[in-house]
DNA sequence: AAGAGCATCAACCGCATGCGT
DNA sequence: CACGCATGCGGTTGATGCTCT
């Protein structure tokens, strides 16, 4: 074959322009079932008359479940301005620090709003807003800036996913005198989540839900500890100081769970430590990203449903069930990943295993290259496997 | 009410980069 | 090392909706 770049896709016969709902559903269904190992082959296998690039873009910018829709908050805009000052037009880098936002979206916001706003501020430097912006590296930057500075090194680290701005793990459950500890943790790239001890992780969901948080940096160390201060008795389902490794196919040794303290007499503090070494297998972070991304997705779904309550056809009960579904799925998945309470019959678990089994096959995907839509309609399968998301279909 | 101008954002294009052979 | 390929990234475009006159 001659030198030079191959065309990104076959132009002939492929569709361009806006995506139809049917195409969206087909793409979502396919990715949900098989993932997106090969974008170039994906459209053919999914029965889409699109090039792989277009599919990838559509997924990343619009269909991905953890996309945060809606207007940018002032905090997000501040963050973009600051990061743009640091990084320039590195939209993907900026996007990586704004959970749920895409580089395309940020680029658009910058070009349509923020750039003009900054220009107008330059023209009128006496305005109040200008003061705020120009002091973006002073105290007004708040947690966002501290996060930026804190992870300055990871910005330059191309390989590592940087810490997220606003990754504030101060928990309502956290004991009061954690200030010094927290500073220590920050210095040693360690974050702390404290949760009421519950072996089935129900409360972990609730606590994480209270944090408007993002996955931590891979360069940091995550510690999830639990407090039983309000519990009549600790429930040490994990043996004291027990430590075991995840044996999932994707993460082998990086995940250690230690039931470090079980002060049954005092009933004061019992901890489940989830320690991930700095050099942890990146798969662990993928797993946590997925889990927390799922949480974020579910949260935004519920928020969206709440916002649309008056006008949309999703009733209160539907929304509640959707929320409960995601909550339970997330918890079950995490329990499985942590090997705390694997449930063989669980739907999500079986789906995950199906996908994992498919992906374990050499030359994944293991089917013959095209889907038989008469036997397997991905659209039907999608709605059988997952409740419709108001976020996606609004 | 109609049309011109503007704003927004999804999508495209082409180059850069990284990886496997 | 050279090459081919897949994917990522950033600039740009064009369709659509909104606002103003």
CSV table of N, CA, C and O in Angstrom, one decimal, chain A residues 22-62:
chain,number,residue,atom,x,y,z
A,22,UNK,N,-33.1,7.1,15.8
A,22,UNK,CA,-32.9,5.6,15.5
A,22,UNK,C,-31.4,5.3,15.5
A,22,UNK,O,-31.0,4.3,16.0
A,23,UNK,N,-30.7,6.1,14.8
A,23,UNK,CA,-29.2,5.9,14.8
A,23,UNK,C,-28.6,6.0,16.2
A,23,UNK,O,-27.8,5.2,16.5
A,24,UNK,N,-29.1,6.9,16.9
A,24,UNK,CA,-28.6,7.1,18.3
A,24,UNK,C,-28.8,5.8,19.1
A,24,UNK,O,-27.9,5.3,19.8
A,25,UNK,N,-30.0,5.3,19.0
A,25,UNK,CA,-30.4,4.1,19.8
A,25,UNK,C,-29.6,2.9,19.3
A,25,UNK,O,-29.2,2.1,20.1
A,26,UNK,N,-29.4,2.9,18.0
A,26,UNK,CA,-28.6,1.7,17.5
A,26,UNK,C,-27.2,1.8,18.0
A,26,UNK,O,-26.6,0.8,18.4
A,27,UNK,N,-26.6,2.9,18.0
A,27,UNK,CA,-25.3,3.1,18.5
A,27,UNK,C,-25.2,2.8,20.0
A,27,UNK,O,-24.3,2.1,20.4
A,28,UNK,N,-26.1,3.4,20.7
A,28,UNK,CA,-26.1,3.1,22.2
A,28,UNK,C,-26.2,1.7,22.5
A,28,UNK,O,-25.5,1.1,23.4
A,29,UNK,N,-27.2,1.0,21.8
A,29,UNK,CA,-27.4,-0.4,22.1
A,29,UNK,C,-26.2,-1.2,21.8
A,29,UNK,O,-25.8,-2.1,22.5
A,30,UNK,N,-25.6,-0.9,20.7
A,30,UNK,CA,-24.4,-1.7,20.3
A,30,UNK,C,-23.3,-1.5,21.3
A,30,UNK,O,-22.6,-2.4,21.8
A,31,UNK,N,-23.0,-0.2,21.7
A,31,UNK,CA,-21.9,0.0,22.6
A,31,UNK,C,-22.2,-0.5,24.0
A,31,UNK,O,-21.3,-1.0,24.7
A,32,UNK,N,-23.5,-0.5,24.4
A,32,UNK,CA,-23.8,-1.0,25.7
A,32,UNK,C,-23.5,-2.5,25.7
A,32,UNK,O,-23.1,-3.1,26.7
A,33,UNK,N,-23.8,-3.2,24.6
A,33,UNK,CA,-23.7,-4.6,24.5
A,33,UNK,C,-22.2,-5.0,24.3
A,33,UNK,O,-21.7,-5.9,24.9
A,34,UNK,N,-21.5,-4.3,23.4
A,34,UNK,CA,-20.2,-4.8,23.0
A,34,UNK,C,-19.1,-3.9,23.2
A,34,UNK,O,-17.9,-4.2,23.0
A,35,UNK,N,-19.4,-2.7,23.7
A,35,UNK,CA,-18.3,-1.7,23.9
A,35,UNK,C,-17.9,-1.1,22.6
A,35,UNK,O,-18.5,-1.4,21.6
A,36,UNK,N,-16.8,-0.4,22.6
A,36,UNK,CA,-16.3,0.2,21.4
A,36,UNK,C,-14.9,0.0,21.2
A,36,UNK,O,-14.0,0.9,21.2
A,37,UNK,N,-14.6,-1.3,21.0
A,37,UNK,CA,-13.2,-1.6,20.8
A,37,UNK,C,-12.6,-1.1,19.5
A,37,UNK,O,-11.4,-0.7,19.5
A,38,UNK,N,-13.3,-1.0,18.5
A,38,UNK,CA,-12.8,-0.6,17.2
A,38,UNK,C,-13.8,0.3,16.5
A,38,UNK,O,-14.8,-0.2,16.0
A,39,UNK,N,-13.5,1.5,16.6
A,39,UNK,CA,-14.5,2.5,16.0
A,39,UNK,C,-14.7,2.3,14.6
A,39,UNK,O,-15.8,2.5,14.0
A,40,UNK,N,-13.6,1.9,13.9
A,40,UNK,CA,-13.7,1.9,12.4
A,40,UNK,C,-14.7,0.7,12.0
A,40,UNK,O,-15.4,0.8,11.1
A,41,UNK,N,-14.6,-0.4,12.8
A,41,UNK,CA,-15.4,-1.5,12.4
A,41,UNK,C,-16.8,-1.4,13.0
A,41,UNK,O,-17.8,-2.1,12.6
A,42,UNK,N,-17.0,-0.5,14.0
A,42,UNK,CA,-18.2,-0.5,14.8
A,42,UNK,C,-19.5,-0.2,13.9
A,42,UNK,O,-20.5,-0.9,14.0
A,43,UNK,N,-19.4,0.9,13.0
A,43,UNK,CA,-20.7,1.2,12.3
A,43,UNK,C,-21.2,0.1,11.5
A,43,UNK,O,-22.4,-0.2,11.4
A,44,UNK,N,-20.3,-0.7,10.8
A,44,UNK,CA,-20.7,-1.8,10.0
A,44,UNK,C,-21.4,-2.9,10.9
A,44,UNK,O,-22.4,-3.4,10.6
A,45,UNK,N,-20.7,-3.1,12.0
A,45,UNK,CA,-21.2,-4.2,12.9
A,45,UNK,C,-22.5,-3.8,13.6
A,45,UNK,O,-23.3,-4.6,13.9
A,46,UNK,N,-22.6,-2.5,13.8
A,46,UNK,CA,-23.9,-2.0,14.4
A,46,UNK,C,-25.0,-1.7,13.4
A,46,UNK,O,-26.1,-1.4,13.8
A,47,UNK,N,-24.6,-1.9,12.1
A,47,UNK,CA,-25.7,-1.6,11.1
A,47,UNK,C,-25.9,-0.1,10.9
A,47,UNK,O,-27.0,0.3,10.6
A,48,UNK,N,-24.8,0.7,11.0
A,48,UNK,CA,-25.0,2.1,10.9
A,48,UNK,C,-24.3,2.5,9.6
A,48,UNK,O,-23.2,2.1,9.3
A,49,UNK,N,-24.9,3.4,8.9
A,49,UNK,CA,-24.3,4.0,7.6
A,49,UNK,C,-23.5,5.2,8.0
A,49,UNK,O,-23.8,6.3,7.5
A,50,UNK,N,-22.6,5.1,8.9
A,50,UNK,CA,-21.8,6.2,9.3
A,50,UNK,C,-20.3,5.8,9.4
A,50,UNK,O,-20.0,4.6,9.5
A,51,UNK,N,-19.4,6.7,9.3
A,51,UNK,CA,-18.0,6.3,9.5
A,51,UNK,C,-17.7,6.2,11.0
A,51,UNK,O,-18.4,6.8,11.9
A,52,UNK,N,-16.7,5.5,11.3
A,52,UNK,CA,-16.3,5.3,12.7
A,52,UNK,C,-16.1,6.6,13.5
A,52,UNK,O,-16.4,6.7,14.6
A,53,UNK,N,-15.5,7.5,12.8
A,53,UNK,CA,-15.2,8.8,13.4
A,53,UNK,C,-16.5,9.5,13.8
A,53,UNK,O,-16.5,10.0,14.9
A,54,UNK,N,-17.4,9.4,13.0
A,54,UNK,CA,-18.7,10.1,13.3
A,54,UNK,C,-19.4,9.4,14.5
A,54,UNK,O,-19.9,10.1,15.4
A,55,UNK,N,-19.3,8.1,14.5
A,55,UNK,CA,-19.9,7.3,15.6
A,55,UNK,C,-19.1,7.7,17.0
A,55,UNK,O,-19.8,7.9,18.0
A,56,UNK,N,-17.8,7.7,16.9
A,56,UNK,CA,-17.1,8.0,18.1
A,56,UNK,C,-17.4,9.4,18.6
A,56,UNK,O,-17.7,9.6,19.8
A,57,UNK,N,-17.5,10.4,17.7
A,57,UNK,CA,-17.8,11.7,18.0
A,57,UNK,C,-19.2,11.8,18.7
A,57,UNK,O,-19.5,12.5,19.7
A,58,UNK,N,-20.2,11.1,18.0
A,58,UNK,CA,-21.5,11.2,18.5
A,58,UNK,C,-21.6,10.6,19.9
A,58,UNK,O,-22.3,11.1,20.8
A,59,UNK,N,-20.9,9.5,20.1
A,59,UNK,CA,-20.9,8.8,21.4
A,59,UNK,C,-20.2,9.8,22.5
A,59,UNK,O,-20.8,10.0,23.5
A,60,UNK,N,-19.1,10.3,22.1
A,60,UNK,CA,-18.3,11.0,23.1
A,60,UNK,C,-19.0,12.4,23.4
A,60,UNK,O,-19.1,12.8,24.6
A,61,UNK,N,-19.6,13.0,22.4
A,61,UNK,CA,-20.1,14.3,22.6
A,61,UNK,C,-21.6,14.3,23.0
A,61,UNK,O,-22.1,15.4,23.5
A,62,UNK,N,-22.3,13.2,22.8
A,62,UNK,CA,-23.7,13.3,23.0
A,62,UNK,C,-24.3,12.1,23.7
A,62,UNK,O,-25.1,12.3,24.6
